[in-house]
Amino acid sequence: MKIIAIGRNYAEHAKELGNLVPEKTVFFMKPETAVLKNNADFYYPNFSKDVHYETEIVFQICKVGKNIEKEFANRYYDKIGIGIDFTARDLQRESKEKGLPWEHAKAFDGSAPVSKLIPKENFADVNNINFTMQLNGETVQQGNTKDMINNIDSLIAFVSQYVTLKIGDLIYTGTPKGVGQVKIGDKIEAFIEGDKMLVCEVK
Ligand code: MG
């Protein structure tokens, strides 16, 4: 499996990092070794001094597809959860300045904690899902999928032009504003519609 992560999908977050809202959707990938499941701990990597959390709604692909049309996109995913797109912001900043790829800042081992995944039918409207993240008990990010610049169906249509989607792939849909640093000892708790879905401690 692979992870496809969407960048700058919430206008307010793009602004907070000083980025323009892109005309074209931005995506990047993380490998299978990035996944952390079952509320596993995150070990702070020694190559960064500025790891940030980005809390994102995640969905899982259930059908192989390429060049998927938006109107059929909802057949290609069946589950939704929440995850953290850990980012070594210092490395990313350096890469951006030099016009180099981001992989070492985004794709490192353990950089993609993901919650249990629940059937999309459990949601009245996948384009209106509230989610929050508490860092050490304090709410630091709040989002709703209605604020995504590209919704889930659009993302499937866009990404599948370039990359074949396969069963089990995870798509991270971008973070709302409020990203920030984590440090060793922090506890992340992520919620969908008030239900605690994910716990991740930074070790
Ligand atoms: Mg992200």
CSV table of N, CA, C and O and ligand atoms in Angstrom, one decimal, residues 6 28 54 56 85 106 175, ligand 1:
chain,number,residue,atom,x,y,z
A,6,ILE,N,-2.3,15.0,0.5
A,6,ILE,CA,-2.7,16.2,-0.2
A,6,ILE,C,-2.1,17.5,0.5
A,6,ILE,O,-2.3,17.5,1.8
A,28,PHE,N,1.7,14.4,-2.5
A,28,PHE,CA,3.0,13.8,-2.3
A,28,PHE,C,2.7,12.4,-1.7
A,28,PHE,O,1.6,12.1,-1.4
A,54,GLU,N,0.2,17.7,11.7
A,54,GLU,CA,-0.9,18.2,10.8
A,54,GLU,C,-2.0,17.1,10.9
A,54,GLU,O,-1.8,16.0,10.5
A,56,GLU,N,-5.4,15.3,9.9
A,56,GLU,CA,-6.1,15.2,8.6
A,56,GLU,C,-7.1,14.1,8.5
A,56,GLU,O,-6.8,13.0,9.1
A,85,ASP,N,-0.2,13.9,9.7
A,85,ASP,CA,0.9,14.0,8.7
A,85,ASP,C,2.1,14.7,9.4
A,85,ASP,O,2.2,15.9,9.3
A,106,LYS,N,8.8,14.5,4.9
A,106,LYS,CA,7.4,14.1,5.0
A,106,LYS,C,7.2,12.5,5.0
A,106,LYS,O,6.2,12.1,5.5
A,175,THR,N,-4.5,19.4,5.9
A,175,THR,CA,-4.7,19.9,7.3
A,175,THR,C,-5.4,21.2,7.3
A,175,THR,O,-5.0,22.1,6.5
B,1,MG,MG,-0.4,17.5,5.5
